[in-house]
PDB file of C-alpha atoms in Angstrom:
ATOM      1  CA  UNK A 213     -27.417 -21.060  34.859  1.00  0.00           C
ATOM      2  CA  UNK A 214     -28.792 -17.594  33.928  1.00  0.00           C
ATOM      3  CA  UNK A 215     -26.586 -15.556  35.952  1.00  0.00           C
ATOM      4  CA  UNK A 216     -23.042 -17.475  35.180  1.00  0.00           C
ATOM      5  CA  UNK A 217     -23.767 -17.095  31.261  1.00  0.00           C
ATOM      6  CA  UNK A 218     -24.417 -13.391  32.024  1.00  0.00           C
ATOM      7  CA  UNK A 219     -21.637 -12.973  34.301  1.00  0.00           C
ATOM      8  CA  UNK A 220     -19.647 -14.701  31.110  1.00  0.00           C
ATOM      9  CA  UNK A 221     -20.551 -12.274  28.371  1.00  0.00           C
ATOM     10  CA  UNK A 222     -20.433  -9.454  30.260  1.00  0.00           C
ATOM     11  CA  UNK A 223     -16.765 -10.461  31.581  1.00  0.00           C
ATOM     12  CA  UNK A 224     -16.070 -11.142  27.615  1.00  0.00           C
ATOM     13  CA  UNK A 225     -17.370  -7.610  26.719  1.00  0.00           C
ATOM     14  CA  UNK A 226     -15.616  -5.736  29.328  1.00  0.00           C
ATOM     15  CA  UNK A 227     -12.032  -7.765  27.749  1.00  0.00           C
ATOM     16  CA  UNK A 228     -13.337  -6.988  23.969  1.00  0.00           C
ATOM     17  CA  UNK A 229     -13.292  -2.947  25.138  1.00  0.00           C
ATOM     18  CA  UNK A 230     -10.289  -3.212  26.997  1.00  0.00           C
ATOM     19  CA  UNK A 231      -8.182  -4.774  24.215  1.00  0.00           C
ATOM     20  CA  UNK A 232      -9.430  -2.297  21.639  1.00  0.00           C
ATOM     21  CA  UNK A 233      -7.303   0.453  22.477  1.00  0.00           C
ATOM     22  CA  UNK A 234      -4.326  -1.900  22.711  1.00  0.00           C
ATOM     23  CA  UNK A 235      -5.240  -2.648  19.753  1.00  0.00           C
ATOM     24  CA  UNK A 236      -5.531   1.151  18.154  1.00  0.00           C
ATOM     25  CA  UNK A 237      -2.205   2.322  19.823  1.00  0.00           C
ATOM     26  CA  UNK A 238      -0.268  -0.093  18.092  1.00  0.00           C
ATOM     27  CA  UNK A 239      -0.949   0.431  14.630  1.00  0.00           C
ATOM     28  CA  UNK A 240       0.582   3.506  13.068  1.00  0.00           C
ATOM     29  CA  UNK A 241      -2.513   5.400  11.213  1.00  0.00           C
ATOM     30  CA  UNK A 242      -0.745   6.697   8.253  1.00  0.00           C
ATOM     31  CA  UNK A 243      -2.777   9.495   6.027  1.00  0.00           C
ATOM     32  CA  UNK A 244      -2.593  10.370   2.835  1.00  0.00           C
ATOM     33  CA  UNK A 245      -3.973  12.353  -0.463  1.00  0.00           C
ATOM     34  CA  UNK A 246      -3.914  11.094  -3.459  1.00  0.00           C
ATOM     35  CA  UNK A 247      -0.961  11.805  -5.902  1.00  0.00           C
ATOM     36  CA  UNK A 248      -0.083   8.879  -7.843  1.00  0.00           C
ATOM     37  CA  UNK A 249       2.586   7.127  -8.625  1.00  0.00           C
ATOM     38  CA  UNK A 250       3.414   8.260  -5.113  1.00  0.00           C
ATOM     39  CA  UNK A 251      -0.438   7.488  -3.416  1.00  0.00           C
ATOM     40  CA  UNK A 252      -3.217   6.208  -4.657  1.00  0.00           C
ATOM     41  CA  UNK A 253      -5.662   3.769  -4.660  1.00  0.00           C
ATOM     42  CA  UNK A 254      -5.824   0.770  -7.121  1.00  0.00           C
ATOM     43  CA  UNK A 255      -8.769  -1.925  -6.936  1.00  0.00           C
ATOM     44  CA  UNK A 256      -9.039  -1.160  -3.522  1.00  0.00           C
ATOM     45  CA  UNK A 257      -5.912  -1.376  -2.448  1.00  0.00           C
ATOM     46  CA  UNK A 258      -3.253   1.700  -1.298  1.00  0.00           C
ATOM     47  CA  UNK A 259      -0.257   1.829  -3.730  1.00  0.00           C
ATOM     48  CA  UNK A 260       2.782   3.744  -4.432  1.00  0.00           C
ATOM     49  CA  UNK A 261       6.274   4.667  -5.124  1.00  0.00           C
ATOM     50  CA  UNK A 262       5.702   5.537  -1.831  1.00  0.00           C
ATOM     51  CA  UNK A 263       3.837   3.401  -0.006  1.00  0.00           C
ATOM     52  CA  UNK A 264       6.438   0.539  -1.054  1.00  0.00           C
ATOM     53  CA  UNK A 265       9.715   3.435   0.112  1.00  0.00           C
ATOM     54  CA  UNK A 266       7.507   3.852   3.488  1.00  0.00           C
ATOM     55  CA  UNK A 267       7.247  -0.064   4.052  1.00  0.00           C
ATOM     56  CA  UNK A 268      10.738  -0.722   3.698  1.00  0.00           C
ATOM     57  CA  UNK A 269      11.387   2.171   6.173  1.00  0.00           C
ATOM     58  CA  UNK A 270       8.917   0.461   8.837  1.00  0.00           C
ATOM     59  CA  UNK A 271      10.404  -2.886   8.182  1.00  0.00           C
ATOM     60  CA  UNK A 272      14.000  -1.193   9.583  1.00  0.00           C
ATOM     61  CA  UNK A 273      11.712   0.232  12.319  1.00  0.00           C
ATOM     62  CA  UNK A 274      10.615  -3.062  13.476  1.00  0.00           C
ATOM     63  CA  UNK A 275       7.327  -1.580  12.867  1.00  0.00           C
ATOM     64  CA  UNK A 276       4.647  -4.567  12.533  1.00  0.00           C
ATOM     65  CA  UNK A 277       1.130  -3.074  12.188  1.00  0.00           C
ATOM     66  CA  UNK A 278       0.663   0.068  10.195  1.00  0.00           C
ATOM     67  CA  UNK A 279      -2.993   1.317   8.021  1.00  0.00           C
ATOM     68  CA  UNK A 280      -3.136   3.584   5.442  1.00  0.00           C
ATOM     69  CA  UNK A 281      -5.945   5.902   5.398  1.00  0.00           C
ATOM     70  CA  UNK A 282      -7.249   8.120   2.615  1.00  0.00           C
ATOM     71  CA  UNK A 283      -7.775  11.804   4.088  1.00  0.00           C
ATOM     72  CA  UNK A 284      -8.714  15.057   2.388  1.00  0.00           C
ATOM     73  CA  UNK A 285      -5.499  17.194   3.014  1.00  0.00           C
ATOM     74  CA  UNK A 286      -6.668  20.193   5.050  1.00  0.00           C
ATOM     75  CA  UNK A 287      -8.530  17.259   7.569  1.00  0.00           C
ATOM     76  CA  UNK A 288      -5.170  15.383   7.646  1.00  0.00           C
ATOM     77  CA  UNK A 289      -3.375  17.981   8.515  1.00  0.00           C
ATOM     78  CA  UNK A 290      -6.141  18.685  11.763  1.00  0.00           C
ATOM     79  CA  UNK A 291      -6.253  15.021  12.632  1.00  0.00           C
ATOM     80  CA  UNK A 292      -2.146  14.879  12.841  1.00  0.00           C
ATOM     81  CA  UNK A 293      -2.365  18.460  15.303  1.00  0.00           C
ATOM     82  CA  UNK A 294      -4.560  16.459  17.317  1.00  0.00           C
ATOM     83  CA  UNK A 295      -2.790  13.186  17.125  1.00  0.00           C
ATOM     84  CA  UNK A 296      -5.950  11.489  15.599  1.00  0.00           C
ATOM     85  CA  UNK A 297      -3.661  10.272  12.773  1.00  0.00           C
ATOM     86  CA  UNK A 298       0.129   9.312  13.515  1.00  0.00           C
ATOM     87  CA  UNK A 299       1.679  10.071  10.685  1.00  0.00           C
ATOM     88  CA  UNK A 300       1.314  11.625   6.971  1.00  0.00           C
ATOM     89  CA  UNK A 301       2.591  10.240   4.119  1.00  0.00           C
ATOM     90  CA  UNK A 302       4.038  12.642   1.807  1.00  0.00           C
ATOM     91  CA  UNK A 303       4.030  16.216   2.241  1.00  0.00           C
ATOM     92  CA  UNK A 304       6.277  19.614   1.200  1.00  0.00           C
ATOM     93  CA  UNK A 305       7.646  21.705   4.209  1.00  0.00           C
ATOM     94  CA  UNK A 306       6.349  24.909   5.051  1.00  0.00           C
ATOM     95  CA  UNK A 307       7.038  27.187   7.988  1.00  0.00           C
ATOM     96  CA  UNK A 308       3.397  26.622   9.049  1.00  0.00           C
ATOM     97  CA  UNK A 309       3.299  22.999   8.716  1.00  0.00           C
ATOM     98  CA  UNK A 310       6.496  22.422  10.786  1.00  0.00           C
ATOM     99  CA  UNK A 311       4.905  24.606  13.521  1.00  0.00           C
ATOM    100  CA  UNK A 312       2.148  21.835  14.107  1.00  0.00           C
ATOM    101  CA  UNK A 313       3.913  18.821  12.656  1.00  0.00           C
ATOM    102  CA  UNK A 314       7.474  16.566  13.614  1.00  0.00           C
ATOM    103  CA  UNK A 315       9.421  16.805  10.354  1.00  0.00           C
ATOM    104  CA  UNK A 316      12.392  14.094  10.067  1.00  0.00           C
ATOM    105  CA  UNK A 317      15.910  15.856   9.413  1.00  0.00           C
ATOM    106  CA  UNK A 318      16.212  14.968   6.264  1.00  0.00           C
ATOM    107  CA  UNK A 319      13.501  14.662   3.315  1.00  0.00           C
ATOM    108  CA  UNK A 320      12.758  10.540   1.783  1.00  0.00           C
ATOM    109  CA  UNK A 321      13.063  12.379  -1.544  1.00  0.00           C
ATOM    110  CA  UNK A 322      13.097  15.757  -3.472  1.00  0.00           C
ATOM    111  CA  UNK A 323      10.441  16.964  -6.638  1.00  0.00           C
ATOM    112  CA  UNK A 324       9.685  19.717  -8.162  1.00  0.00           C
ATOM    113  CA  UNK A 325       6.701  20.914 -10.095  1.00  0.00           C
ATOM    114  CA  UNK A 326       5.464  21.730 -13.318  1.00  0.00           C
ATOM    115  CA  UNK A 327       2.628  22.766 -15.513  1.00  0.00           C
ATOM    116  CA  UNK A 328       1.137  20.398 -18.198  1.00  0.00           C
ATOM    117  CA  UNK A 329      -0.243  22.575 -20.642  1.00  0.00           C
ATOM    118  CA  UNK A 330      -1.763  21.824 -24.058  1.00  0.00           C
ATOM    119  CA  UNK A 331       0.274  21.460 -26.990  1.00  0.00           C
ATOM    120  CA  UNK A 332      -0.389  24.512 -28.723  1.00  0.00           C
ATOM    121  CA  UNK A 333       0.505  26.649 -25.853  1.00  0.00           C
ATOM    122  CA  UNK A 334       2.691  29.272 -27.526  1.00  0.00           C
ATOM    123  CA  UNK A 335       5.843  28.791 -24.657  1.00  0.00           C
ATOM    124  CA  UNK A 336       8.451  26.217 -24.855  1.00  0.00           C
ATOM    125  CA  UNK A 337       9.691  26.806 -21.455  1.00  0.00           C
ATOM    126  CA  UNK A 338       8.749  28.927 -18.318  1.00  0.00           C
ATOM    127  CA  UNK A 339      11.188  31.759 -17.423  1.00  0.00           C
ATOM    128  CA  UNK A 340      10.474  33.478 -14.777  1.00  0.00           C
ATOM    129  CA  UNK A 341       6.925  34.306 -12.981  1.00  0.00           C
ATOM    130  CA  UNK A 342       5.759  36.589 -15.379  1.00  0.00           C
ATOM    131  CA  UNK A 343       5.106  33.957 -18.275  1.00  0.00           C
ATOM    132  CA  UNK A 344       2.542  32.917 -15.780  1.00  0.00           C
ATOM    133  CA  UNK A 345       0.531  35.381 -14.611  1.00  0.00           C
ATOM    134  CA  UNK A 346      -1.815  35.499 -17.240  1.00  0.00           C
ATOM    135  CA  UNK A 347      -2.571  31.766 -17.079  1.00  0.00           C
ATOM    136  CA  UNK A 348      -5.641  30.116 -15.388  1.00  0.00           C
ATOM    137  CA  UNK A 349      -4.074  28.154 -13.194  1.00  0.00           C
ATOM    138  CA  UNK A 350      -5.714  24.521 -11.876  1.00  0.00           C
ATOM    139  CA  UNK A 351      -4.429  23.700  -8.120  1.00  0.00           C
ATOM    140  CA  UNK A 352      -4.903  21.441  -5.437  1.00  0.00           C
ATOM    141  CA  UNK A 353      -6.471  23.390  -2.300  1.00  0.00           C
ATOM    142  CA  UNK A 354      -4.208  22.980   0.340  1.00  0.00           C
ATOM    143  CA  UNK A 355      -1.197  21.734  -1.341  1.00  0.00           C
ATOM    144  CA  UNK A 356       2.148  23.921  -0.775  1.00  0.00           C
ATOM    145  CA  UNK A 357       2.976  26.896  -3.233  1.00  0.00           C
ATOM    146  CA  UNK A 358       6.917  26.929  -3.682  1.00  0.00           C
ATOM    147  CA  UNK A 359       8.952  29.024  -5.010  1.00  0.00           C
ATOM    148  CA  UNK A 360       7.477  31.560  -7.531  1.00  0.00           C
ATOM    149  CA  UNK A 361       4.463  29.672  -7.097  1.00  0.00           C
ATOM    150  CA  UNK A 362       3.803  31.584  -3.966  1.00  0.00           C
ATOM    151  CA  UNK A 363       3.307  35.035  -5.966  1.00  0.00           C
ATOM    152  CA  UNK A 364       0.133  36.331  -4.942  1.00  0.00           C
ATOM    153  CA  UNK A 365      -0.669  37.804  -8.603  1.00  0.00           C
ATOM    154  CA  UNK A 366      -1.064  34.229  -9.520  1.00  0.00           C
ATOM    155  CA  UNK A 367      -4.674  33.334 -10.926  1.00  0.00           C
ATOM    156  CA  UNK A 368      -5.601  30.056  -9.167  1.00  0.00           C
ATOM    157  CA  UNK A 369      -8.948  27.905 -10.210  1.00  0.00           C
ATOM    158  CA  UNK A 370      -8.501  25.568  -6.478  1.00  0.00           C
ATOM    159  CA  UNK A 371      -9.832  22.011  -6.742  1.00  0.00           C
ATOM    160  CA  UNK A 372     -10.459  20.178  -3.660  1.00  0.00           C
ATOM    161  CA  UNK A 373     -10.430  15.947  -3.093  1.00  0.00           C
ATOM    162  CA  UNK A 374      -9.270  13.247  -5.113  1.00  0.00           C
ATOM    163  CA  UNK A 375      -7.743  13.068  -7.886  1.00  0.00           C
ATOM    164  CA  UNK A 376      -7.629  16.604  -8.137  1.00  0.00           C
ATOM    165  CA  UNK A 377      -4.545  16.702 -10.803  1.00  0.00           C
ATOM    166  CA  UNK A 378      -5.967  14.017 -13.137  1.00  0.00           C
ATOM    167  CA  UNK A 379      -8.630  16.358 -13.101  1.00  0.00           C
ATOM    168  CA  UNK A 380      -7.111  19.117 -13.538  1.00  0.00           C
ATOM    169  CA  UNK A 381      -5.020  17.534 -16.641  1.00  0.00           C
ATOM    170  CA  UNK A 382      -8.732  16.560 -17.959  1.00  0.00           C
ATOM    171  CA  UNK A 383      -9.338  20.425 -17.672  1.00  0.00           C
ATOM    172  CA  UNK A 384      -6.176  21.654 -19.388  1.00  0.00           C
ATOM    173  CA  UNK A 385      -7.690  19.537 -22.282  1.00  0.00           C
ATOM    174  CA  UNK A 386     -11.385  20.488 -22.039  1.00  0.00           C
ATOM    175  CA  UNK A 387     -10.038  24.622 -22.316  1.00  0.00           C
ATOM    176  CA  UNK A 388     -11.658  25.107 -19.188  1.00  0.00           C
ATOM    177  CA  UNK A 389      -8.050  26.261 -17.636  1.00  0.00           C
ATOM    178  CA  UNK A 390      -4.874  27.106 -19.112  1.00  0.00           C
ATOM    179  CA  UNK A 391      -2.586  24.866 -17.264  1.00  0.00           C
ATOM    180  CA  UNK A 392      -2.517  22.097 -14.339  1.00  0.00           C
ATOM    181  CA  UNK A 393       0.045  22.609 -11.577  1.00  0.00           C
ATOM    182  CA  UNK A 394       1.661  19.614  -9.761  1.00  0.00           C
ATOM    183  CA  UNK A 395       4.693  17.570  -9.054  1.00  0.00           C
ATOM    184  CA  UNK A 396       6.569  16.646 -12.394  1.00  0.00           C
ATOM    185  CA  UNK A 397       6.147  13.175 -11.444  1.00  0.00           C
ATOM    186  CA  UNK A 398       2.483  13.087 -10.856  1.00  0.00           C
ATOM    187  CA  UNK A 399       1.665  15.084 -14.163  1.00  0.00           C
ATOM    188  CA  UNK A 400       3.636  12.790 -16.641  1.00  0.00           C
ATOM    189  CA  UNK A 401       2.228  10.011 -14.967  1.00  0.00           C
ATOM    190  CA  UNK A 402      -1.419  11.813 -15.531  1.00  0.00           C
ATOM    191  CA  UNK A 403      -0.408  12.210 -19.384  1.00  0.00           C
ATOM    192  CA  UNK A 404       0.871   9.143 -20.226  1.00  0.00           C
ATOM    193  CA  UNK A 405      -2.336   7.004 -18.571  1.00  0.00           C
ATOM    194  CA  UNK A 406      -4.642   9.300 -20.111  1.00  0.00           C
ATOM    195  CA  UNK A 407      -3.073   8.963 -23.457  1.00  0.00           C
ATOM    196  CA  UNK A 408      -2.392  12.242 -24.176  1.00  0.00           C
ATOM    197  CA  UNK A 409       0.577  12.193 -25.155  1.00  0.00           C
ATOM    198  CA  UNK A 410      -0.250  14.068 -28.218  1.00  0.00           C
ATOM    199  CA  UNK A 411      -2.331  17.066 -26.435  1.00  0.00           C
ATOM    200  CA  UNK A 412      -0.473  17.912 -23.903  1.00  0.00           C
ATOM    201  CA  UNK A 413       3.172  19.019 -22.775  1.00  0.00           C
ATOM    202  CA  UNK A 414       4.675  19.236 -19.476  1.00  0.00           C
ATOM    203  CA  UNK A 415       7.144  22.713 -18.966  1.00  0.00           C
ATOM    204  CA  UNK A 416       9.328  22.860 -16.088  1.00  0.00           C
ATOM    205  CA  UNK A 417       8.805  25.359 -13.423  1.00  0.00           C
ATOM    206  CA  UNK A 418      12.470  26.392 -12.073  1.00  0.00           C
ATOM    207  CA  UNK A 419      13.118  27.177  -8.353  1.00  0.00           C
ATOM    208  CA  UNK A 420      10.118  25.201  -7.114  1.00  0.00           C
ATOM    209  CA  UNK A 421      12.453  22.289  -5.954  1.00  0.00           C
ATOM    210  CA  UNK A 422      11.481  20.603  -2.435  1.00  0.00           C
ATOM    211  CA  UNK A 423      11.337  17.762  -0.653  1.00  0.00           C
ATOM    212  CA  UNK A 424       9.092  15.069   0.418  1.00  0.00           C
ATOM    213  CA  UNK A 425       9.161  14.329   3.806  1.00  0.00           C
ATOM    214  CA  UNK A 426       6.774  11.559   6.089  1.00  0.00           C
ATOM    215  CA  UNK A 427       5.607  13.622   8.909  1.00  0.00           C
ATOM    216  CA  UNK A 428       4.412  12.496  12.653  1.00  0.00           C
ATOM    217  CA  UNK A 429       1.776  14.144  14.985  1.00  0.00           C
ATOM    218  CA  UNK A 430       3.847  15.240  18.314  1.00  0.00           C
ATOM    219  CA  UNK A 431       3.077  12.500  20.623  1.00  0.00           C
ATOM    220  CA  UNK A 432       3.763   9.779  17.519  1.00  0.00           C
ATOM    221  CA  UNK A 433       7.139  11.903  16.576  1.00  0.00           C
ATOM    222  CA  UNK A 434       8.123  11.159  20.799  1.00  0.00           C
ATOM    223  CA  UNK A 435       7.866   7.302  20.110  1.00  0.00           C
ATOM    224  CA  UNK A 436       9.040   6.717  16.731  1.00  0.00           C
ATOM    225  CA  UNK A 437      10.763   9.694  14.923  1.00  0.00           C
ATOM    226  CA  UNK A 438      14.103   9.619  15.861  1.00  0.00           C
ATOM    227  CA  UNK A 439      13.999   5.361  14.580  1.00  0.00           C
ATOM    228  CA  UNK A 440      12.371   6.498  11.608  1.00  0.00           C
ATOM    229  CA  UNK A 441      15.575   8.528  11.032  1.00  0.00           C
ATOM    230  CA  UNK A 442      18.069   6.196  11.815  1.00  0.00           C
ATOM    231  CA  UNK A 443      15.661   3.599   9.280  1.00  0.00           C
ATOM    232  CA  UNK A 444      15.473   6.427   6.540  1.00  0.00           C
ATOM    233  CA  UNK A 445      19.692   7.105   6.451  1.00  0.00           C
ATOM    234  CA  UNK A 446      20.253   2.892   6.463  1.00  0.00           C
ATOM    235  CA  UNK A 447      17.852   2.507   3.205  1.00  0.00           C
ATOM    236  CA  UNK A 448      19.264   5.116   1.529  1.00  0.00           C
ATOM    237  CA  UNK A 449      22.259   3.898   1.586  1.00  0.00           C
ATOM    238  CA  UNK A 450      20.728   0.420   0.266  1.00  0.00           C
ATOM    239  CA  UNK A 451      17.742   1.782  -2.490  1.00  0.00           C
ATOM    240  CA  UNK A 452      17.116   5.869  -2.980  1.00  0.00           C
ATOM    241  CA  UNK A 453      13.276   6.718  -2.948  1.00  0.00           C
ATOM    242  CA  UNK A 454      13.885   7.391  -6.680  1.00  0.00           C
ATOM    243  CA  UNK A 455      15.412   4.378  -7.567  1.00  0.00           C
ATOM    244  CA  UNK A 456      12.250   2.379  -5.976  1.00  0.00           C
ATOM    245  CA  UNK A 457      10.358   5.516  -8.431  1.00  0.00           C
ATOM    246  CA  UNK A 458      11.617   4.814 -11.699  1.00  0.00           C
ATOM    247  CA  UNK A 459      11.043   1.035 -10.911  1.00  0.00           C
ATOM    248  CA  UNK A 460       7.753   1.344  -9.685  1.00  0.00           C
ATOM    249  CA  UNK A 461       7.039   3.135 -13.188  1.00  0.00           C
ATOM    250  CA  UNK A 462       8.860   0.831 -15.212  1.00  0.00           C
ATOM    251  CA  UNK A 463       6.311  -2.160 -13.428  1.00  0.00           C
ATOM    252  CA  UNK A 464       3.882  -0.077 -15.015  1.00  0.00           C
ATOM    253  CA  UNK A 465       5.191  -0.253 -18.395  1.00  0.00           C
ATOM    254  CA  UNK A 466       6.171   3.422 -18.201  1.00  0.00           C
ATOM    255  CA  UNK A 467       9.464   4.953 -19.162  1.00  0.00           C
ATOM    256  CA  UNK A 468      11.638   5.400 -16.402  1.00  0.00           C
ATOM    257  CA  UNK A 469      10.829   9.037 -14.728  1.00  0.00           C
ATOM    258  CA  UNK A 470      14.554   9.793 -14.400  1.00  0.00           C
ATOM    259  CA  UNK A 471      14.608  10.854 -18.310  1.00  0.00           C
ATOM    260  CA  UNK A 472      11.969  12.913 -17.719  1.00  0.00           C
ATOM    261  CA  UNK A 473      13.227  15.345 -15.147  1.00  0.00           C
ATOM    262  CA  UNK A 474      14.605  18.430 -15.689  1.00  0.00           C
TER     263      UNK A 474
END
């Protein structure tokens, strides 16, 4: 009876390794970094302007198993080159970045950035690249550097990992730097869940408009980009990423972020 049983686990192994990979090419593994409300993680549990937006694409893709994963941005960007991770969530376009990644034709959405900076500061609006120069600026490592962002006199304080804007808001606060640089979305959503309304401002930084596109690694842009385009035109013309945004926000008890723009 020995040698049957045997025989029967080791046939019921040898199926168990075979399926895995089955199992690991069908689901999409999406990365991300955190930028809330776009990404981020909420009682254990990935959520998002975005996240929702991406969902609703997949659906149209007949997609049926995806998993988000939480990556630290200069890693994601190696695991898509080496097709590790399938796709990435959320990301600016660069020259660099579109040599290594599959960028869709068109962007899900368009932001822009700004600075929150504390009340006081003597500015009511940014002009030109020279009103910042002299500013301590707080920055995610990695993250793209558009428009006159992308001046090399700029004084950058990097911050790596999560949650490196709500950090760097916390920061602006403490006097430790003079302003926090991110996506206009991401920093009034920072303010207004921090409370701090009443400390800090958010000024507009003009020509640093891009978009936000969902990325593929090569051999996961061969399979699915070109239905992920065809998904992408069909919801737009249903729900606009910003649309699903402002409601997202307004779940939240926020003010829409459509009054907030500039």
């Amino acid at each position: 009876m020995e040698a049957p049983r045997r025989s029967a686990w080791l046939c019921l192994a040898l199926l168990l390794v075979l399926f895995r990979p089955a199992i690991s090419q069908d689901t999409l593994k999406i990365g991300y970094f955190e930028g809330p409300p776009h990404v981020y993680m909420e009682n254990g549990e990935v959520v998002g302007a975005a996240v929702d937006y991406f969902e609703l694409i997949a659906d149209k893709m007949g997609l049926e198993h995806w998993q988000f994963e939480y990556t630290p941005i200069n890693r994601l960007f190696d695991y898509l080159e080496s097709g590790k991770m399938d796709v990435g969530l959320n990301f600016g376009k660069t020259d660099e970045r579109s040599a290594r990644f599959a960028y869709p034709a068109e962007p899900f959405s368009t932001t822009a950035h700004a600075l929150a900076v504390r009340i006081d500061f003597p500015l009511s609006e940014i002009r030109s690249v020279e009103d910042l120069i002299p500013l301590r600026l707080g920055y995610l490592k990695g993250a793209n550097h558009p428009g006159m962002l992308g001046d090399p006199r700029l004084q950058y304080h990097y911050i790596y990992g999560r949650e490196a804007s709500r950090q760097n808001v916390l920061r602006v606060r403490a006097g430790r730097i003079d302003a926090a640089v991110a996506s206009q979305d991401e920093l009034v959503y920072h303010i207004w869940k921090l409370h701090l309304q009443n400390e800090l401002k958010i000024l507009a930084l003009p020509g640093t408009s891009f978009g936000l596109y969902t990325i593929m690694s090569p051999p996961c842009a061969t399979l699915h980009l070109k239905d992920y385009e065809k998904a992408l035109q069909e919801l737009q013309e249903e729900i606009t990423y910003p649309e699903v945004l402002d409601s997202y926000m307004r779940g939240m008890n926020h003010p829409a972020l459509s009054t907030d723009r500039q």
